[in-house]
């Protein structure tokens, strides 16, 4: 569906595009696992009123050319090929195109070939200047966003989002000091943990129509007691204002160590928390620079979270340089037998901008190197490099066998009842079960792209 403002004769037309990646691949295999393009909503809110804005979202809409004065496209790595195709459609008709998002921020020289302007980093700090330059005929080829304070953050134009999204999304913080070797968040959002004022977040929450919310912060509880106190204030504020939402979030394992935080998270509607556990072995975690996980006892954290009525979505990575067939089987047994309610398995993926990508490219370990066309393989489900201690063929075989077991209906039903008993909540158990079904669908559909 395409939603627009009413036309006015003096208005310019801005087209914003959320491009689709390879059909039915990766975690975008199900619409239940898709979320609105929040960045485009923010850009729309920063655009002057004399622009008519149309959002084309290929998660739902088939692309149809609409004439425009200016086009903006957000680019994820796995959708880069499609983004560049759409850009060329408009540029061939003389319409200037701006590319932004995480991928072009990491690969700006590549993106330069497909755009009139490339925005690197957080676009809010440069968008108004870009629009002014466009109107004055002096559009620059490169705009570099900066890491500004988040107070006064604009509320996204959610009226432009397709109504088919199940979840509303909101971001309350940015930045990460951890700098894990497989992650580009620190490069994109900076190492300083920046937080929006609680009242501004609450005001925005009150404008979101969906009853289901995903806090897209990389770590909603942050780092240290002060950040945890701010999270508690946010959850208390939701309760005090009567903001009745069911929600989930991403956090580090320390989410399970503060009883007061868990109490208010649950009372404000938290049903599930995504925790990047990644691996069991300390040497693996150290190699990833995921050192925070080493300090925490997983089982006790899980018990505390369950006691609050919240499910644990445990994310694990297969394919690290420590992995062998034996270690992958051991991870699988751990996930099956331990109190993890929702199972996410991703294949280690050296995304551009990460230390992992630089290392694997320099040591010629990448399997797919014909860029940009090969970016479609970098969707976190496909093996894109030569493993260190296992052949690529053997890794693919054992990965499929282990995921097929973990995402089998018997285990998922068993985990549903286990979650219901541990959390004493049917609603939480249903959240967990439905989430597992989404991952099961993504895995099954992704098998068609596997090269055995």
PDB file of C-alpha atoms in Angstrom, residues 144-423:
ATOM      1  CA  UNK A 144      28.541  12.530   6.710  1.00  0.00           C
ATOM      2  CA  UNK A 145      26.168  12.318   9.645  1.00  0.00           C
ATOM      3  CA  UNK A 146      27.455  12.841  13.174  1.00  0.00           C
ATOM      4  CA  UNK A 147      26.619  11.290  16.553  1.00  0.00           C
ATOM      5  CA  UNK A 148      24.526  13.999  18.182  1.00  0.00           C
ATOM      6  CA  UNK A 149      22.655  14.104  21.482  1.00  0.00           C
ATOM      7  CA  UNK A 150      19.284  12.347  21.152  1.00  0.00           C
ATOM      8  CA  UNK A 151      17.139  14.861  23.018  1.00  0.00           C
ATOM      9  CA  UNK A 152      14.540  16.398  20.739  1.00  0.00           C
ATOM     10  CA  UNK A 153      14.585  13.435  18.357  1.00  0.00           C
ATOM     11  CA  UNK A 154      11.884  13.852  15.735  1.00  0.00           C
ATOM     12  CA  UNK A 155       8.861  11.517  15.829  1.00  0.00           C
ATOM     13  CA  UNK A 156       8.801   9.361  12.655  1.00  0.00           C
ATOM     14  CA  UNK A 157       6.020   9.709  10.067  1.00  0.00           C
ATOM     15  CA  UNK A 158       4.311   6.445  10.954  1.00  0.00           C
ATOM     16  CA  UNK A 159       1.325   7.356   8.799  1.00  0.00           C
ATOM     17  CA  UNK A 160       3.510   6.416   5.814  1.00  0.00           C
ATOM     18  CA  UNK A 161       4.159   2.861   7.027  1.00  0.00           C
ATOM     19  CA  UNK A 162       2.211  -0.053   5.589  1.00  0.00           C
ATOM     20  CA  UNK A 163      -0.579  -1.119   7.989  1.00  0.00           C
ATOM     21  CA  UNK A 164       0.410  -4.770   7.555  1.00  0.00           C
ATOM     22  CA  UNK A 165       3.263  -4.531  10.058  1.00  0.00           C
ATOM     23  CA  UNK A 166       2.335  -6.404  13.233  1.00  0.00           C
ATOM     24  CA  UNK A 167       4.773  -4.497  15.425  1.00  0.00           C
ATOM     25  CA  UNK A 168       5.315  -0.836  16.009  1.00  0.00           C
ATOM     26  CA  UNK A 169       8.952   0.098  16.559  1.00  0.00           C
ATOM     27  CA  UNK A 170      10.694   2.748  18.606  1.00  0.00           C
ATOM     28  CA  UNK A 171      14.319   3.544  19.408  1.00  0.00           C
ATOM     29  CA  UNK A 172      15.324   4.989  22.766  1.00  0.00           C
ATOM     30  CA  UNK A 173      19.132   4.784  22.603  1.00  0.00           C
ATOM     31  CA  UNK A 174      22.062   4.440  20.210  1.00  0.00           C
ATOM     32  CA  UNK A 175      25.709   3.485  20.371  1.00  0.00           C
ATOM     33  CA  UNK A 176      27.615   0.528  21.775  1.00  0.00           C
ATOM     34  CA  UNK A 177      31.013   0.420  23.503  1.00  0.00           C
ATOM     35  CA  UNK A 178      31.410  -3.368  23.036  1.00  0.00           C
ATOM     36  CA  UNK A 179      32.608  -3.339  19.399  1.00  0.00           C
ATOM     37  CA  UNK A 180      32.147  -7.082  18.770  1.00  0.00           C
ATOM     38  CA  UNK A 181      34.167  -8.280  15.796  1.00  0.00           C
ATOM     39  CA  UNK A 182      31.095  -9.368  13.783  1.00  0.00           C
ATOM     40  CA  UNK A 183      29.042  -6.212  14.412  1.00  0.00           C
ATOM     41  CA  UNK A 184      29.053  -2.786  12.700  1.00  0.00           C
ATOM     42  CA  UNK A 185      26.863  -0.952  15.238  1.00  0.00           C
ATOM     43  CA  UNK A 186      29.825   0.754  16.920  1.00  0.00           C
ATOM     44  CA  UNK A 187      31.109   1.981  13.560  1.00  0.00           C
ATOM     45  CA  UNK A 188      27.677   3.260  12.533  1.00  0.00           C
ATOM     46  CA  UNK A 189      26.300   4.661  15.811  1.00  0.00           C
ATOM     47  CA  UNK A 190      29.519   5.247  17.752  1.00  0.00           C
ATOM     48  CA  UNK A 191      30.935   3.780  20.944  1.00  0.00           C
ATOM     49  CA  UNK A 192      29.203   6.285  23.267  1.00  0.00           C
ATOM     50  CA  UNK A 193      25.874   5.034  24.618  1.00  0.00           C
ATOM     51  CA  UNK A 194      23.389   7.848  23.963  1.00  0.00           C
ATOM     52  CA  UNK A 195      19.895   7.890  25.461  1.00  0.00           C
ATOM     53  CA  UNK A 196      16.745   9.820  24.681  1.00  0.00           C
ATOM     54  CA  UNK A 197      14.992  11.590  27.561  1.00  0.00           C
ATOM     55  CA  UNK A 198      12.416   9.271  29.130  1.00  0.00           C
ATOM     56  CA  UNK A 199       9.487  11.678  28.760  1.00  0.00           C
ATOM     57  CA  UNK A 200      10.157  12.096  25.035  1.00  0.00           C
ATOM     58  CA  UNK A 201      10.111   8.327  24.579  1.00  0.00           C
ATOM     59  CA  UNK A 202       6.856   8.045  26.543  1.00  0.00           C
ATOM     60  CA  UNK A 203       5.275  10.814  24.476  1.00  0.00           C
ATOM     61  CA  UNK A 204       6.182   8.962  21.282  1.00  0.00           C
ATOM     62  CA  UNK A 205       4.952   5.617  22.622  1.00  0.00           C
ATOM     63  CA  UNK A 206       1.546   7.186  23.139  1.00  0.00           C
ATOM     64  CA  UNK A 207       1.347   7.966  19.402  1.00  0.00           C
ATOM     65  CA  UNK A 208       2.063   4.401  18.184  1.00  0.00           C
ATOM     66  CA  UNK A 209      -1.170   2.648  17.165  1.00  0.00           C
ATOM     67  CA  UNK A 210       0.037  -0.959  17.417  1.00  0.00           C
ATOM     68  CA  UNK A 211      -0.430  -2.832  20.667  1.00  0.00           C
ATOM     69  CA  UNK A 212       2.745  -4.846  19.987  1.00  0.00           C
ATOM     70  CA  UNK A 213       6.025  -2.969  20.267  1.00  0.00           C
ATOM     71  CA  UNK A 214       9.645  -3.775  19.488  1.00  0.00           C
ATOM     72  CA  UNK A 215      12.231  -1.532  21.128  1.00  0.00           C
ATOM     73  CA  UNK A 216      14.930  -1.625  18.449  1.00  0.00           C
ATOM     74  CA  UNK A 217      17.729  -0.438  20.752  1.00  0.00           C
ATOM     75  CA  UNK A 218      20.729  -2.736  20.515  1.00  0.00           C
ATOM     76  CA  UNK A 219      20.711  -2.864  24.321  1.00  0.00           C
ATOM     77  CA  UNK A 220      17.796  -1.207  26.079  1.00  0.00           C
ATOM     78  CA  UNK A 221      19.348  -1.510  29.565  1.00  0.00           C
ATOM     79  CA  UNK A 222      22.662  -0.066  28.457  1.00  0.00           C
ATOM     80  CA  UNK A 223      25.942  -0.278  30.324  1.00  0.00           C
ATOM     81  CA  UNK A 224      26.196   0.475  34.035  1.00  0.00           C
ATOM     82  CA  UNK A 225      23.833   1.358  36.865  1.00  0.00           C
ATOM     83  CA  UNK A 226      22.947   4.803  35.540  1.00  0.00           C
ATOM     84  CA  UNK A 227      21.719   3.363  32.254  1.00  0.00           C
ATOM     85  CA  UNK A 228      19.793   0.628  34.080  1.00  0.00           C
ATOM     86  CA  UNK A 229      18.161   3.325  36.230  1.00  0.00           C
ATOM     87  CA  UNK A 230      17.052   5.146  33.098  1.00  0.00           C
ATOM     88  CA  UNK A 231      15.506   1.914  31.743  1.00  0.00           C
ATOM     89  CA  UNK A 232      13.634   1.417  35.022  1.00  0.00           C
ATOM     90  CA  UNK A 233      12.352   5.001  34.827  1.00  0.00           C
ATOM     91  CA  UNK A 234      11.103   4.318  31.291  1.00  0.00           C
ATOM     92  CA  UNK A 235       9.234   1.168  32.341  1.00  0.00           C
ATOM     93  CA  UNK A 236       7.785   2.886  35.408  1.00  0.00           C
ATOM     94  CA  UNK A 237       6.672   5.753  33.184  1.00  0.00           C
ATOM     95  CA  UNK A 238       4.805   3.354  30.896  1.00  0.00           C
ATOM     96  CA  UNK A 239       2.917   1.987  33.892  1.00  0.00           C
ATOM     97  CA  UNK A 240       2.209   5.446  35.350  1.00  0.00           C
ATOM     98  CA  UNK A 241       0.834   6.748  32.041  1.00  0.00           C
ATOM     99  CA  UNK A 242      -1.236   3.641  31.424  1.00  0.00           C
ATOM    100  CA  UNK A 243       0.570   2.829  28.167  1.00  0.00           C
ATOM    101  CA  UNK A 244      -0.781  -0.669  27.660  1.00  0.00           C
ATOM    102  CA  UNK A 245       1.542  -2.396  25.212  1.00  0.00           C
ATOM    103  CA  UNK A 246       3.030  -5.856  24.955  1.00  0.00           C
ATOM    104  CA  UNK A 247       6.641  -5.559  23.932  1.00  0.00           C
ATOM    105  CA  UNK A 248      10.012  -7.127  23.444  1.00  0.00           C
ATOM    106  CA  UNK A 249      13.517  -5.747  23.313  1.00  0.00           C
ATOM    107  CA  UNK A 250      17.184  -6.539  22.842  1.00  0.00           C
ATOM    108  CA  UNK A 251      19.496  -6.497  25.840  1.00  0.00           C
ATOM    109  CA  UNK A 252      22.707  -7.943  27.179  1.00  0.00           C
ATOM    110  CA  UNK A 253      22.620 -10.812  29.653  1.00  0.00           C
ATOM    111  CA  UNK A 254      22.759  -8.355  32.573  1.00  0.00           C
ATOM    112  CA  UNK A 255      19.039  -7.805  31.912  1.00  0.00           C
ATOM    113  CA  UNK A 256      18.564 -10.800  34.205  1.00  0.00           C
ATOM    114  CA  UNK A 257      20.616  -9.495  37.122  1.00  0.00           C
ATOM    115  CA  UNK A 258      18.506  -6.594  38.431  1.00  0.00           C
ATOM    116  CA  UNK A 259      15.234  -7.642  40.163  1.00  0.00           C
ATOM    117  CA  UNK A 260      13.809  -4.100  40.144  1.00  0.00           C
ATOM    118  CA  UNK A 261      14.424  -3.741  36.413  1.00  0.00           C
ATOM    119  CA  UNK A 262      12.753  -7.093  35.742  1.00  0.00           C
ATOM    120  CA  UNK A 263       9.772  -6.179  37.925  1.00  0.00           C
ATOM    121  CA  UNK A 264       9.045  -2.951  36.064  1.00  0.00           C
ATOM    122  CA  UNK A 265       9.811  -4.422  32.651  1.00  0.00           C
ATOM    123  CA  UNK A 266       7.197  -7.105  33.278  1.00  0.00           C
ATOM    124  CA  UNK A 267       4.619  -4.682  34.703  1.00  0.00           C
ATOM    125  CA  UNK A 268       5.013  -2.404  31.672  1.00  0.00           C
ATOM    126  CA  UNK A 269       4.291  -5.271  29.266  1.00  0.00           C
ATOM    127  CA  UNK A 270       7.608  -6.986  28.465  1.00  0.00           C
ATOM    128  CA  UNK A 271       6.975 -10.475  27.107  1.00  0.00           C
ATOM    129  CA  UNK A 272      10.336 -11.402  25.613  1.00  0.00           C
ATOM    130  CA  UNK A 273      13.966 -10.305  25.630  1.00  0.00           C
ATOM    131  CA  UNK A 274      16.464 -11.004  22.846  1.00  0.00           C
ATOM    132  CA  UNK A 275      19.889 -11.811  24.298  1.00  0.00           C
ATOM    133  CA  UNK A 276      22.924 -12.355  22.091  1.00  0.00           C
ATOM    134  CA  UNK A 277      24.441 -15.389  23.804  1.00  0.00           C
ATOM    135  CA  UNK A 278      26.405 -16.296  20.635  1.00  0.00           C
ATOM    136  CA  UNK A 279      28.563 -19.081  22.105  1.00  0.00           C
ATOM    137  CA  UNK A 280      29.264 -21.177  25.203  1.00  0.00           C
ATOM    138  CA  UNK A 281      33.047 -21.325  25.132  1.00  0.00           C
ATOM    139  CA  UNK A 282      34.945 -18.468  26.812  1.00  0.00           C
ATOM    140  CA  UNK A 283      37.614 -18.451  24.121  1.00  0.00           C
ATOM    141  CA  UNK A 284      34.932 -18.017  21.443  1.00  0.00           C
ATOM    142  CA  UNK A 285      33.367 -15.131  23.338  1.00  0.00           C
ATOM    143  CA  UNK A 286      36.763 -13.485  23.863  1.00  0.00           C
ATOM    144  CA  UNK A 287      37.599 -13.802  20.160  1.00  0.00           C
ATOM    145  CA  UNK A 288      34.319 -12.055  19.321  1.00  0.00           C
ATOM    146  CA  UNK A 289      35.069  -9.386  21.969  1.00  0.00           C
ATOM    147  CA  UNK A 290      31.807 -10.474  23.637  1.00  0.00           C
ATOM    148  CA  UNK A 291      33.476 -10.287  27.030  1.00  0.00           C
ATOM    149  CA  UNK A 292      30.428  -9.101  28.987  1.00  0.00           C
ATOM    150  CA  UNK A 293      28.851 -12.552  28.597  1.00  0.00           C
ATOM    151  CA  UNK A 294      31.798 -14.237  30.299  1.00  0.00           C
ATOM    152  CA  UNK A 295      31.037 -12.479  33.585  1.00  0.00           C
ATOM    153  CA  UNK A 296      27.454 -13.742  33.878  1.00  0.00           C
ATOM    154  CA  UNK A 297      25.943 -17.062  34.869  1.00  0.00           C
ATOM    155  CA  UNK A 298      23.428 -17.762  32.115  1.00  0.00           C
ATOM    156  CA  UNK A 299      21.236 -20.171  34.081  1.00  0.00           C
ATOM    157  CA  UNK A 300      20.677 -17.773  36.989  1.00  0.00           C
ATOM    158  CA  UNK A 301      19.921 -14.904  34.624  1.00  0.00           C
ATOM    159  CA  UNK A 302      17.363 -17.065  32.811  1.00  0.00           C
ATOM    160  CA  UNK A 303      15.700 -18.050  36.092  1.00  0.00           C
ATOM    161  CA  UNK A 304      15.356 -14.426  37.130  1.00  0.00           C
ATOM    162  CA  UNK A 305      13.892 -13.443  33.760  1.00  0.00           C
ATOM    163  CA  UNK A 306      11.421 -16.334  33.802  1.00  0.00           C
ATOM    164  CA  UNK A 307      10.398 -15.548  37.364  1.00  0.00           C
ATOM    165  CA  UNK A 308       9.304 -12.125  36.090  1.00  0.00           C
ATOM    166  CA  UNK A 309       7.112 -13.781  33.429  1.00  0.00           C
ATOM    167  CA  UNK A 310       9.399 -12.937  30.496  1.00  0.00           C
ATOM    168  CA  UNK A 311      10.665 -15.308  27.797  1.00  0.00           C
ATOM    169  CA  UNK A 312      14.304 -15.554  26.689  1.00  0.00           C
ATOM    170  CA  UNK A 313      15.135 -15.401  23.001  1.00  0.00           C
ATOM    171  CA  UNK A 314      18.636 -16.831  22.877  1.00  0.00           C
ATOM    172  CA  UNK A 315      20.668 -15.943  19.789  1.00  0.00           C
ATOM    173  CA  UNK A 316      23.570 -18.202  18.856  1.00  0.00           C
ATOM    174  CA  UNK A 317      26.154 -18.029  16.078  1.00  0.00           C
ATOM    175  CA  UNK A 318      27.388 -21.086  14.213  1.00  0.00           C
ATOM    176  CA  UNK A 319      30.604 -20.930  12.212  1.00  0.00           C
ATOM    177  CA  UNK A 320      33.142 -19.195  14.442  1.00  0.00           C
ATOM    178  CA  UNK A 321      36.801 -20.130  14.062  1.00  0.00           C
ATOM    179  CA  UNK A 322      36.491 -22.292  17.177  1.00  0.00           C
ATOM    180  CA  UNK A 323      33.631 -24.316  15.742  1.00  0.00           C
ATOM    181  CA  UNK A 324      33.988 -27.972  14.845  1.00  0.00           C
ATOM    182  CA  UNK A 325      31.295 -30.538  14.200  1.00  0.00           C
ATOM    183  CA  UNK A 326      31.560 -31.520  17.866  1.00  0.00           C
ATOM    184  CA  UNK A 327      31.203 -27.961  19.198  1.00  0.00           C
ATOM    185  CA  UNK A 328      28.170 -27.264  16.989  1.00  0.00           C
ATOM    186  CA  UNK A 329      26.497 -30.445  18.250  1.00  0.00           C
ATOM    187  CA  UNK A 330      27.299 -29.404  21.842  1.00  0.00           C
ATOM    188  CA  UNK A 331      25.719 -25.976  21.283  1.00  0.00           C
ATOM    189  CA  UNK A 332      22.675 -27.695  19.833  1.00  0.00           C
ATOM    190  CA  UNK A 333      22.316 -29.942  22.874  1.00  0.00           C
ATOM    191  CA  UNK A 334      22.704 -26.966  25.192  1.00  0.00           C
ATOM    192  CA  UNK A 335      19.985 -25.005  23.360  1.00  0.00           C
ATOM    193  CA  UNK A 336      17.670 -28.007  23.357  1.00  0.00           C
ATOM    194  CA  UNK A 337      18.089 -28.931  27.014  1.00  0.00           C
ATOM    195  CA  UNK A 338      18.466 -25.543  28.704  1.00  0.00           C
ATOM    196  CA  UNK A 339      15.853 -22.890  29.538  1.00  0.00           C
ATOM    197  CA  UNK A 340      16.004 -20.953  26.274  1.00  0.00           C
ATOM    198  CA  UNK A 341      12.466 -20.288  25.081  1.00  0.00           C
ATOM    199  CA  UNK A 342      13.061 -18.986  21.554  1.00  0.00           C
ATOM    200  CA  UNK A 343      15.861 -20.216  19.311  1.00  0.00           C
ATOM    201  CA  UNK A 344      17.699 -18.019  16.840  1.00  0.00           C
ATOM    202  CA  UNK A 345      20.615 -19.564  14.972  1.00  0.00           C
ATOM    203  CA  UNK A 346      22.545 -17.424  12.509  1.00  0.00           C
ATOM    204  CA  UNK A 347      25.591 -18.272  10.468  1.00  0.00           C
ATOM    205  CA  UNK A 348      28.596 -16.100  11.266  1.00  0.00           C
ATOM    206  CA  UNK A 349      28.547 -13.426   8.570  1.00  0.00           C
ATOM    207  CA  UNK A 350      31.427 -11.023   7.863  1.00  0.00           C
ATOM    208  CA  UNK A 351      29.360  -7.917   7.131  1.00  0.00           C
ATOM    209  CA  UNK A 352      31.074  -4.874   5.605  1.00  0.00           C
ATOM    210  CA  UNK A 353      32.406  -2.430   8.160  1.00  0.00           C
ATOM    211  CA  UNK A 354      33.266  -5.126  10.689  1.00  0.00           C
ATOM    212  CA  UNK A 355      36.708  -6.297  11.754  1.00  0.00           C
ATOM    213  CA  UNK A 356      35.639  -9.767  10.676  1.00  0.00           C
ATOM    214  CA  UNK A 357      35.047  -8.625   7.087  1.00  0.00           C
ATOM    215  CA  UNK A 358      38.384  -6.865   6.880  1.00  0.00           C
ATOM    216  CA  UNK A 359      40.205  -9.885   8.282  1.00  0.00           C
ATOM    217  CA  UNK A 360      38.489 -12.443   6.043  1.00  0.00           C
ATOM    218  CA  UNK A 361      38.934 -10.296   2.960  1.00  0.00           C
ATOM    219  CA  UNK A 362      42.640  -9.757   3.641  1.00  0.00           C
ATOM    220  CA  UNK A 363      43.212 -13.476   4.250  1.00  0.00           C
ATOM    221  CA  UNK A 364      41.136 -14.429   1.168  1.00  0.00           C
ATOM    222  CA  UNK A 365      38.665 -16.530   3.140  1.00  0.00           C
ATOM    223  CA  UNK A 366      35.534 -15.024   1.577  1.00  0.00           C
ATOM    224  CA  UNK A 367      33.619 -17.356  -0.752  1.00  0.00           C
ATOM    225  CA  UNK A 368      31.576 -14.607  -2.422  1.00  0.00           C
ATOM    226  CA  UNK A 369      33.618 -11.605  -3.573  1.00  0.00           C
ATOM    227  CA  UNK A 370      31.933 -10.389  -6.765  1.00  0.00           C
ATOM    228  CA  UNK A 371      30.557  -7.209  -5.252  1.00  0.00           C
ATOM    229  CA  UNK A 372      28.022  -5.736  -5.360  1.00  0.00           C
ATOM    230  CA  UNK A 373      26.168  -8.669  -6.963  1.00  0.00           C
ATOM    231  CA  UNK A 374      27.295 -11.112  -4.252  1.00  0.00           C
ATOM    232  CA  UNK A 375      25.939  -9.048  -1.353  1.00  0.00           C
ATOM    233  CA  UNK A 376      22.666 -10.984  -1.632  1.00  0.00           C
ATOM    234  CA  UNK A 377      24.427 -13.947   0.010  1.00  0.00           C
ATOM    235  CA  UNK A 378      25.238 -11.935   3.157  1.00  0.00           C
ATOM    236  CA  UNK A 379      21.869 -12.437   4.868  1.00  0.00           C
ATOM    237  CA  UNK A 380      23.176 -14.227   8.007  1.00  0.00           C
ATOM    238  CA  UNK A 381      21.834 -17.626   6.950  1.00  0.00           C
ATOM    239  CA  UNK A 382      24.294 -18.575   4.190  1.00  0.00           C
ATOM    240  CA  UNK A 383      27.942 -19.553   4.620  1.00  0.00           C
ATOM    241  CA  UNK A 384      30.015 -16.825   2.973  1.00  0.00           C
ATOM    242  CA  UNK A 385      33.554 -17.800   4.026  1.00  0.00           C
ATOM    243  CA  UNK A 386      35.797 -20.819   4.467  1.00  0.00           C
ATOM    244  CA  UNK A 387      35.579 -22.085   8.088  1.00  0.00           C
ATOM    245  CA  UNK A 388      38.773 -22.629  10.052  1.00  0.00           C
ATOM    246  CA  UNK A 389      38.325 -26.110  11.548  1.00  0.00           C
ATOM    247  CA  UNK A 390      35.692 -27.737   9.368  1.00  0.00           C
ATOM    248  CA  UNK A 391      35.120 -27.909   5.628  1.00  0.00           C
ATOM    249  CA  UNK A 392      32.416 -25.694   4.167  1.00  0.00           C
ATOM    250  CA  UNK A 393      30.459 -28.724   2.971  1.00  0.00           C
ATOM    251  CA  UNK A 394      30.611 -30.390   6.396  1.00  0.00           C
ATOM    252  CA  UNK A 395      29.610 -27.152   8.111  1.00  0.00           C
ATOM    253  CA  UNK A 396      26.555 -26.746   5.897  1.00  0.00           C
ATOM    254  CA  UNK A 397      25.559 -30.370   6.503  1.00  0.00           C
ATOM    255  CA  UNK A 398      25.847 -30.243  10.305  1.00  0.00           C
ATOM    256  CA  UNK A 399      24.285 -26.781  10.465  1.00  0.00           C
ATOM    257  CA  UNK A 400      21.203 -28.017   8.591  1.00  0.00           C
ATOM    258  CA  UNK A 401      20.921 -31.150  10.711  1.00  0.00           C
ATOM    259  CA  UNK A 402      21.186 -29.217  13.991  1.00  0.00           C
ATOM    260  CA  UNK A 403      18.758 -26.476  13.012  1.00  0.00           C
ATOM    261  CA  UNK A 404      16.307 -29.019  11.618  1.00  0.00           C
ATOM    262  CA  UNK A 405      16.361 -30.732  15.005  1.00  0.00           C
ATOM    263  CA  UNK A 406      16.083 -27.551  17.093  1.00  0.00           C
ATOM    264  CA  UNK A 407      13.272 -26.131  14.976  1.00  0.00           C
ATOM    265  CA  UNK A 408      11.357 -29.390  14.748  1.00  0.00           C
ATOM    266  CA  UNK A 409       7.766 -29.151  15.963  1.00  0.00           C
ATOM    267  CA  UNK A 410       8.311 -31.668  18.761  1.00  0.00           C
ATOM    268  CA  UNK A 411      10.987 -29.531  20.424  1.00  0.00           C
ATOM    269  CA  UNK A 412       9.063 -26.296  19.826  1.00  0.00           C
ATOM    270  CA  UNK A 413       5.906 -27.698  21.427  1.00  0.00           C
ATOM    271  CA  UNK A 414       7.989 -28.989  24.331  1.00  0.00           C
ATOM    272  CA  UNK A 415       9.529 -25.545  24.786  1.00  0.00           C
ATOM    273  CA  UNK A 416       6.048 -23.954  24.667  1.00  0.00           C
ATOM    274  CA  UNK A 417       4.915 -25.951  27.697  1.00  0.00           C
ATOM    275  CA  UNK A 418       8.245 -25.391  29.434  1.00  0.00           C
ATOM    276  CA  UNK A 419       7.946 -21.622  28.932  1.00  0.00           C
ATOM    277  CA  UNK A 420       4.382 -21.630  30.227  1.00  0.00           C
ATOM    278  CA  UNK A 421       5.440 -23.468  33.388  1.00  0.00           C
ATOM    279  CA  UNK A 422       8.547 -21.331  34.045  1.00  0.00           C
ATOM    280  CA  UNK A 423       6.880 -17.969  33.422  1.00  0.00           C
TER     281      UNK A 423
END
